[in-house]
C-alpha positions in Angstrom: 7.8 0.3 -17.6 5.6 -2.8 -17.2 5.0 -3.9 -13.5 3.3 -7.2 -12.1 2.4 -7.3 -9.2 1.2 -10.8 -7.4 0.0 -12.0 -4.2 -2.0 -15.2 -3.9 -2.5 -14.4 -0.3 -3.7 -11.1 -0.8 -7.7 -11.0 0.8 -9.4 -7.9 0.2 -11.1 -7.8 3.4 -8.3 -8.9 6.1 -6.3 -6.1 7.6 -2.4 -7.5 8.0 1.2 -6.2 7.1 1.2 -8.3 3.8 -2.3 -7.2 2.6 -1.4 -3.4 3.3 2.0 -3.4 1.4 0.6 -5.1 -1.5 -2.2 -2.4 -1.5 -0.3 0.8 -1.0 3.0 -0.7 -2.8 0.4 -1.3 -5.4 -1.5 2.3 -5.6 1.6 4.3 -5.4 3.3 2.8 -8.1 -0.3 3.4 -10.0 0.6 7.2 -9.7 4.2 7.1 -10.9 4.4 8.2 -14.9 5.2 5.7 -17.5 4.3 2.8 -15.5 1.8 0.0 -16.5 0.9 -2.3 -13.7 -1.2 -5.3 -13.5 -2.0 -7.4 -10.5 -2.7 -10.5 -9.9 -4.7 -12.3 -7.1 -7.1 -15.4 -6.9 -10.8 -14.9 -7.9 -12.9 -12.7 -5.3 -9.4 -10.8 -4.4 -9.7 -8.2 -6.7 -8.0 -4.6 -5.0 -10.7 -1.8 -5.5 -7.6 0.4 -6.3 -7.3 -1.1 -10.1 -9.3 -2.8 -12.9 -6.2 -3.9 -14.7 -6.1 -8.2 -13.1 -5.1 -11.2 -13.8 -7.5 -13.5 -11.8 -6.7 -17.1 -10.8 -9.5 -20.0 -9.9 -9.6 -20.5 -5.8 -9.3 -24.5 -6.5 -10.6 -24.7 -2.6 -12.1 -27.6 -2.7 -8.3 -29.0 -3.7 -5.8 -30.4 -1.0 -3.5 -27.0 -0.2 -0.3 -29.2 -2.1 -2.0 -29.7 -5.4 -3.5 -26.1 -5.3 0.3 -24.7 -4.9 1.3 -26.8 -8.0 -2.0 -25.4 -10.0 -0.8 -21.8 -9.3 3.2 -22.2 -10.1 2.4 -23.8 -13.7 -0.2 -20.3 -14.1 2.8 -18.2 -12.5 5.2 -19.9 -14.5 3.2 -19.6 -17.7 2.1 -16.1 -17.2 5.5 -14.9 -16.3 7.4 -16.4 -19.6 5.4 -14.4 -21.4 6.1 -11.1 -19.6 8.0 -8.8 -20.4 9.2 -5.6 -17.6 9.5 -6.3 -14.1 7.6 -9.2 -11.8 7.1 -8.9 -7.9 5.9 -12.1 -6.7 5.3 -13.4 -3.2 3.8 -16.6 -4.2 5.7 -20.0 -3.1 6.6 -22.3 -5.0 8.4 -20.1 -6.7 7.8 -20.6 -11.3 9.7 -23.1 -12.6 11.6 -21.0 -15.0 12.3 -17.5 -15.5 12.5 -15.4 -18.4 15.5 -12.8 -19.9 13.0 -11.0 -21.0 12.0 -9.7 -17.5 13.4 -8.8 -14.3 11.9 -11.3 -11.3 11.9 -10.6 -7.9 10.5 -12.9 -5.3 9.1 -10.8 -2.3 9.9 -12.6 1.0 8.3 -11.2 4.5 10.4 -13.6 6.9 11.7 -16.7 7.2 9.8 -18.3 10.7 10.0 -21.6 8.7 13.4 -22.1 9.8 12.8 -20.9 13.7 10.7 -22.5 16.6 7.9 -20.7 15.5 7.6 -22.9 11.6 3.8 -23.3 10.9 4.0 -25.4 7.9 2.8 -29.2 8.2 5.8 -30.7 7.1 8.1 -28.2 8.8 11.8 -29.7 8.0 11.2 -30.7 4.4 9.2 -27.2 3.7 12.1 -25.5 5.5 14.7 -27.4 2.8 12.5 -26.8 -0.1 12.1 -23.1 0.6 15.9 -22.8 0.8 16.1 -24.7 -3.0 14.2 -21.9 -4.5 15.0 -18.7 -2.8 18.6 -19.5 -3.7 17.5 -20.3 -7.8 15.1 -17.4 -7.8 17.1 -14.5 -9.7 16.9 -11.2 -7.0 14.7 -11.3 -3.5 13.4 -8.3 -2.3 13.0 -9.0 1.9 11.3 -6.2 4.0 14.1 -5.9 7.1 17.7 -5.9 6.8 17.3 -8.9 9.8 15.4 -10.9 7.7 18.3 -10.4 4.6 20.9 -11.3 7.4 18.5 -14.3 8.0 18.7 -15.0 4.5 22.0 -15.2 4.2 23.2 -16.7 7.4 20.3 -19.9 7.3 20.1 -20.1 3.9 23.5 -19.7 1.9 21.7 -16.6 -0.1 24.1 -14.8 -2.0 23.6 -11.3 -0.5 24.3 -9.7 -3.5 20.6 -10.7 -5.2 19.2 -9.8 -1.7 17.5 -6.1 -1.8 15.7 -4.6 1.5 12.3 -2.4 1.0 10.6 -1.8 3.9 7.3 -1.4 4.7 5.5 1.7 5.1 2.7 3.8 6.4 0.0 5.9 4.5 -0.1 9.6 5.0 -3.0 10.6 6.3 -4.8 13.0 8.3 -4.0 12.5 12.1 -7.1 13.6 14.1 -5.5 13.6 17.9 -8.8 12.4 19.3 -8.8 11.6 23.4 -7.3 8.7 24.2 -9.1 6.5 25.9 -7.4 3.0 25.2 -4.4 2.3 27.6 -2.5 -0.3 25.6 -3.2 -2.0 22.1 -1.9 -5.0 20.6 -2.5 -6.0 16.8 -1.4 -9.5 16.2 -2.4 -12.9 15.0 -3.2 -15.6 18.1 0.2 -17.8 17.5 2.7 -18.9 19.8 5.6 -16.4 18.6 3.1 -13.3 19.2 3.2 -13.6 23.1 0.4 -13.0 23.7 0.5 -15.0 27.2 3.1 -13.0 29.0 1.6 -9.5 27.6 -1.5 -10.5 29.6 0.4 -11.7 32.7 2.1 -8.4 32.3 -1.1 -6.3 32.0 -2.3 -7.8 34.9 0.5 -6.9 37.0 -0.5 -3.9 35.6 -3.7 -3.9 36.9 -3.0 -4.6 40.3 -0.4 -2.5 40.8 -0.6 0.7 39.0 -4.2 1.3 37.5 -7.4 -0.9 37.7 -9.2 1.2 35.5 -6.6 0.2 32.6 -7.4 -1.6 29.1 -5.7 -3.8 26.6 -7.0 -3.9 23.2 -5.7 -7.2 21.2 -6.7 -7.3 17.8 -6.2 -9.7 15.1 -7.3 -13.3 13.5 -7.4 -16.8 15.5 -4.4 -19.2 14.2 -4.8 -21.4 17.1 -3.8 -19.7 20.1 -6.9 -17.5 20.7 -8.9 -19.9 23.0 -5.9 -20.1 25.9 -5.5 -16.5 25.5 -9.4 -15.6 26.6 -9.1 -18.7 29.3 -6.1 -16.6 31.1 -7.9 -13.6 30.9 -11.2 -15.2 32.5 -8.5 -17.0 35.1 -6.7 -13.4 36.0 -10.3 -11.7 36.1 -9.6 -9.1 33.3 -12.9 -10.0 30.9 -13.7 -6.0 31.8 -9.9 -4.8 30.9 -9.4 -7.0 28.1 -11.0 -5.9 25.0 -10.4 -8.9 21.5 -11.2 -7.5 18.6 -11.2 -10.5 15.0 -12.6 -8.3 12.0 -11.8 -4.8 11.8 -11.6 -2.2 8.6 -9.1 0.2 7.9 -10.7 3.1 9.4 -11.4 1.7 12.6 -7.9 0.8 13.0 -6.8 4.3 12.2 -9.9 5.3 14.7 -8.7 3.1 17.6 -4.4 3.9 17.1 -5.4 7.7 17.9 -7.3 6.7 20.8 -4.2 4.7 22.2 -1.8 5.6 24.9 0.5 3.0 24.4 1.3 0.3 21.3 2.8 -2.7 22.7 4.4 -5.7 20.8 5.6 -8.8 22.9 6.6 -10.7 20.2 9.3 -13.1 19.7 10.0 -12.8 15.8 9.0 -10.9 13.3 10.3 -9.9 9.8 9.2 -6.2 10.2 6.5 -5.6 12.7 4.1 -2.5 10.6 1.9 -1.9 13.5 5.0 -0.4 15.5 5.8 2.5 12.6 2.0 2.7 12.2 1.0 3.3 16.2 4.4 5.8 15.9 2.9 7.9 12.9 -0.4 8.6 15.0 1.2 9.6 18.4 1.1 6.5 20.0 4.1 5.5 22.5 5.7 2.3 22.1 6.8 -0.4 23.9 8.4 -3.4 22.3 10.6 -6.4 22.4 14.3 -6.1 22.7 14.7 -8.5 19.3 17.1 -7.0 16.3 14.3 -6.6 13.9 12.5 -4.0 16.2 15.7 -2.0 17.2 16.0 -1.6 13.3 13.1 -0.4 12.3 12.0 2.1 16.0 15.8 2.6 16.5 15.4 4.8 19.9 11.9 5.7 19.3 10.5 2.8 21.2 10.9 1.6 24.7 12.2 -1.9 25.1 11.8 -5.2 27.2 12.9 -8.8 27.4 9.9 -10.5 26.1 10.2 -13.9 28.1 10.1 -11.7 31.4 6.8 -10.7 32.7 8.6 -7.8 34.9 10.1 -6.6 31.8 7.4 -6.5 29.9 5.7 -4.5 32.6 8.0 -1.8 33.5 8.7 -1.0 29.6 4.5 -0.9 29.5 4.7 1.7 32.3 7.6 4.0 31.0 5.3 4.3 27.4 2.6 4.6 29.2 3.6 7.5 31.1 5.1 9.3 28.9 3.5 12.2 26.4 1.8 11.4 23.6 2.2 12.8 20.0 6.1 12.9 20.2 7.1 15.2 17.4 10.5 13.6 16.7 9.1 9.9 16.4 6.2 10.8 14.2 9.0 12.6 12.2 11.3 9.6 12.2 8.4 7.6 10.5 7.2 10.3 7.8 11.5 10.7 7.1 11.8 7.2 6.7 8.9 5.2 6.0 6.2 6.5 3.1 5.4 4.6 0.6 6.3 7.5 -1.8 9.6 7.1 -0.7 9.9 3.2 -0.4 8.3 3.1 -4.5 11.1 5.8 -5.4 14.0 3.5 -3.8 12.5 0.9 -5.5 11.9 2.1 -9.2 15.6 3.0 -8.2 16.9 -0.5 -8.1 15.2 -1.5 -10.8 16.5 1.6 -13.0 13.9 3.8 -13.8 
């Protein structure tokens, strides 16, 4: 079976939920018999895990709305002439799809139509997202939420609508001593929350240890400057530890030195770092929102993310409790390896 495999988003050296399914989607279906796969990524992007890509130009000296037309005549070019089975998480989606293949357009969320829409011309990207998920042949959505979402905002026949979650990668778990109190991986935007987690942590501080930390990691996309001025105003700069750039052994480094994984956030589509801080022992506390129950079911302890006393009791509980609890890091390895997510994949597609 012939595979493509694209992500003009993909960078090599940025550590996020997209990036890592695209790699480990991408090397596990590598291993699988009879399959051919080729990838492809803008120039520079190339995954160390194949040789067999398709490279695009960057265009980056070209206004963002003309580069997204460039790469959907390539897309729609290369894909014609395929033949097998095409996942593709590039929008605008081609122009025209082929018989002679089975298309799939990936889609992580769909923020564009909530409060938290990032694109410039919000209302018209919103409409013409809507245009071509519903004339794209299948969509394969990482949550069952964000398949309801699908359906409910955008009139998506559910039938074309298939659900693969995300995953972790098996790995050694080292149980090293834990010396970070909380964590948080997220972009700085205005639907990660950051704001109240940090009111919340220092609540923490005052009342229940002042030796704590809080470890936020992840890339600026705006909101990363208010965040540091809170923490200088609530006189955490020794608690509150920001880390931008980080490689995939470091993260793996600082989840087993964590007591407690905490996500604040008011959307997501999936929300990896949750399964992830789960498979290495962490506790985890989290925001009562549908996507989160889904994926931690009752392996997470959960909070009203727009109240700061919230927020800080359900810190407390996963912070007090045991590490390294046997039936959450089971839940994860029984329900979310990439092994398993490629086999229910190949699945659908009927190999």
């Amino acid at each position: 079976m012939n595979i493509i495999l694209c992500s003009l988003y993909y960078e090599t050296k940025r550590v996020t939920g997209a990036n890592k399914r695209f790699d480990y989607f991408g090397k596990t279906l590598l291993e699988q018999k009879d399959i051919s796969l080729t990838v492809i990524v803008r120039a520079g992007e190339n995954p160390d895990w194949t040789s067999n890509v398709i490279t695009l130009p960057r265009y980056d000296n070209i206004p963002a709305s003309i580069r997204r037309v460039l790469y959907c005549f390539h897309l729609t070019y290369i894909f014609l002439k395929s033949k097998g089975v095409i996942i593709n998480d590039f929008m605008p989606v081609p122009l025209w799809f082929s018989n002679k293949n089975k298309y799939f357009q990936l889609v992580h969320d769909i923020r564009n139509f909530t409060d938290y829409n990032r694109a410039v011309l919000k209302k018209i990207a919103s409409y013409i997202q809507r245009a071509q998920w519903k004339n794209v042949p299948n969509i394969l959505t990482v949550s069952h939420f964000t398949k309801k979402q699908l359906v409910e905002y955008c009139n998506i026949n559910p039938n074309k609508i298939s659900v693969s979650y995300n995953g972790i990668e098996v790995t050694t778990r080292e149980h090293k001593q834990r010396d970070i109190d909380f964590l948080y991986i997220a972009t700085y935007e205005k639907r990660k929350n950051h704001i109240n987690l940090v009111q919340a942590f220092s609540e923490y501080i005052k009342h229940i240890n002042s030796n704590a930390s809080l470890y936020l990691v992840g890339r600026d996309l705006g909101y990363r400057q208010s965040i540091e001025k809170l923490v200088v105003e609530l006189g955490l700069m020794d608690s509150v530890v920001f880390i931008e750039t980080i490689t995939e052994e470091e993260l793996k480094d600082i989840y087993e030195r964590t007591y407690c994984f905490v996500s604040p956030s008011f959307y997501e589509g999936f929300g990896m770092p949750i399964i992830e801080a789960m498979y290495f022992g962490c506790n985890v506390a989290c925001s009562n929102i549908e996507v989160f129950k889904e994926i931690a079911e009752e392996h997470a302890f959960y909070f009203e993310p727009n109240d700061v006393k919230s927020i800080l009791y359900g810190m407390h509980l996963a912070r007090s409790s045991e590490n390294n609890n046997v039936n959450n890091i089971s839940y994860v390895e029984s329900k979310f390896t990439w092994d398993s997510i490629t086999a229910a994949f190949l699945g659908l597609v009927g190999k």
